XYZ file of C-alpha atoms in Angstrom:
190
model
C 109.911 93.133 120.846
C 107.325 95.859 121.522
C 104.171 95.751 123.814
C 102.136 96.427 120.554
C 103.272 93.072 118.948
C 103.794 91.069 122.117
C 99.718 91.693 122.458
C 98.813 91.961 119.496
C 99.713 89.402 117.539
C 98.093 86.895 119.710
C 94.738 88.711 119.754
C 94.811 88.738 116.195
C 96.003 84.867 115.676
C 93.205 83.799 118.751
C 90.227 83.535 116.228
C 92.028 81.382 114.014
C 93.657 78.950 116.363
C 89.448 78.668 117.698
C 88.652 77.964 114.055
C 91.042 76.476 113.066
C 90.513 74.046 115.662
C 86.628 73.706 115.445
C 87.143 72.900 111.349
C 89.669 70.168 112.648
C 87.423 68.686 115.411
C 84.014 68.720 113.556
C 84.273 69.727 109.244
C 81.663 68.221 108.591
C 79.703 70.999 110.022
C 81.179 73.775 107.635
C 81.448 71.378 104.860
C 78.171 72.313 103.286
C 78.854 75.995 104.013
C 82.239 75.914 102.024
C 81.342 73.451 99.372
C 80.355 76.479 96.653
C 83.676 77.422 96.624
C 85.694 74.760 97.801
C 84.907 72.435 94.357
C 86.029 75.446 92.049
C 89.637 75.488 94.158
C 89.887 71.534 93.680
C 89.149 71.800 89.861
C 92.023 74.413 89.380
C 94.674 73.278 92.383
C 96.037 69.606 91.732
C 97.400 68.971 95.225
C 94.236 69.915 97.425
C 92.128 66.980 98.208
C 88.829 66.146 96.738
C 86.402 66.080 99.699
C 85.109 69.501 101.110
C 85.744 67.787 104.589
C 89.147 67.468 103.869
C 90.089 70.726 102.334
C 88.178 72.065 105.411
C 90.406 69.853 107.649
C 93.784 71.069 105.628
C 92.355 74.828 106.001
C 91.949 74.171 109.842
C 94.930 73.129 110.026
C 96.590 75.703 108.465
C 94.606 78.191 110.575
C 95.915 76.691 113.638
C 99.284 76.448 112.859
C 99.418 79.632 111.473
C 97.860 81.417 114.125
C 100.386 79.421 116.530
C 103.292 80.419 114.768
C 101.579 84.473 114.710
C 100.335 84.060 118.263
C 104.627 83.136 119.634
C 106.246 85.399 116.829
C 107.779 82.504 114.661
C 107.916 83.587 111.397
C 104.881 86.003 112.096
C 105.369 87.170 108.283
C 104.752 83.885 106.630
C 102.349 82.899 109.100
C 99.871 86.106 108.358
C 100.567 85.024 104.758
C 99.486 81.767 105.452
C 96.104 83.093 107.778
C 95.550 85.851 105.068
C 95.541 83.585 102.381
C 93.279 80.994 104.246
C 90.616 83.907 105.173
C 89.725 84.524 101.646
C 88.040 81.221 100.684
C 86.913 80.637 104.320
C 85.042 84.189 104.171
C 83.639 84.064 100.467
C 81.926 80.605 101.774
C 80.954 81.412 105.064
C 79.456 85.015 104.505
C 77.645 85.201 101.200
C 75.385 88.111 102.647
C 74.594 88.991 98.564
C 72.507 85.356 98.892
C 70.605 86.046 101.769
C 66.863 86.337 101.665
C 66.251 87.759 105.023
C 67.233 91.434 105.862
C 68.102 90.521 109.303
C 70.141 87.435 107.676
C 71.610 90.107 105.051
C 72.522 92.513 107.677
C 74.381 89.835 110.245
C 76.407 88.213 107.095
C 77.384 90.947 105.877
C 78.857 92.365 109.690
C 80.877 88.887 109.708
C 82.131 89.460 105.768
C 83.017 93.171 106.842
C 84.862 91.978 110.101
C 86.555 89.060 107.963
C 88.012 91.816 105.798
C 88.929 93.913 108.700
C 91.177 90.567 109.689
C 92.283 90.637 106.254
C 93.762 94.069 106.664
C 95.261 93.411 109.894
C 96.668 90.164 108.528
C 98.052 92.530 105.626
C 99.837 94.641 108.084
C 101.072 91.938 110.230
C 102.671 90.483 106.983
C 104.431 93.430 106.265
C 105.999 94.337 109.935
C 109.357 93.617 109.806
C 109.343 94.285 113.627
C 111.518 97.539 113.102
C 114.213 95.299 110.889
C 115.010 96.625 107.948
C 113.259 94.706 105.212
C 115.133 92.216 102.604
C 114.525 94.486 99.879
C 115.815 97.767 101.649
C 118.834 96.045 102.900
C 119.608 94.818 99.584
C 118.847 97.938 97.943
C 121.300 99.477 100.707
C 124.163 96.922 99.649
C 123.874 97.933 96.290
C 124.226 101.269 96.493
C 126.963 100.889 99.083
C 128.585 98.754 96.491
C 128.436 101.321 94.014
C 129.708 104.113 96.274
C 133.353 101.892 96.925
C 133.481 101.196 93.401
C 133.568 104.711 92.643
C 136.044 105.498 95.585
C 138.140 102.665 94.113
C 137.940 104.362 90.878
C 138.968 107.666 92.375
C 141.971 106.445 94.184
C 143.383 104.635 91.605
C 143.433 107.276 89.299
C 145.098 109.438 91.835
C 147.527 107.163 92.010
C 147.982 106.452 88.810
C 148.079 110.130 88.061
C 151.870 110.652 89.793
C 153.253 107.233 89.353
C 152.550 107.923 85.282
C 154.441 111.429 85.765
C 157.559 109.257 87.647
C 157.295 106.697 84.741
C 157.982 109.668 82.335
C 160.452 111.199 83.838
C 161.889 107.874 84.468
C 161.711 107.371 80.757
C 163.291 110.819 79.759
C 166.134 110.359 81.816
C 166.770 106.942 80.852
C 166.830 108.223 76.791
C 168.819 111.251 77.489
C 172.936 110.028 77.042
C 175.022 109.586 80.303
C 177.405 111.938 78.828
C 174.487 114.889 79.331
C 173.411 113.783 82.385
C 177.260 113.683 84.423
C 178.865 116.987 82.272
C 175.868 118.613 83.948
C 176.001 117.287 87.164
C 179.705 118.630 86.886
C 179.096 122.192 86.632
C 177.176 122.260 89.482
């Protein structure tokens, strides 16, 4: 693993572990702010709990677990996607700068909103990072290409062997159709 990944993944994950622990311990502090975003989600997604504080706790648990996975390099691509999935509603709920009346508060919320967008970009890059190994898509494309190449080579080899074999078979067929007397007579003349 490169030094950049070794250092960068825990740094990216630290905010999620800290925020997730806070949401797990004290969901009632975040629940009122999360209500406008959580309510439409719980109406559309059947598996989510009905109470906002339970959804906040669930999101916190996902952030802690996925943050630790990303920090330690355990399934980092999946962990980054899970964190990105929790970051979108968190950002929409917590940093609604467009609703702030006070210009200073609006500016502060805009900064936090853009910071979260930056973290989302980092998570998307981390989700795409294969750590130098080829992706599954690349491997499958190359495996298919190699199979096609081998099939063409096998076809060419079969044709190359079949051509002389067909010639030998034709000669045998011709010699089998010639009467033995003629063959013997030609041998004695020499």
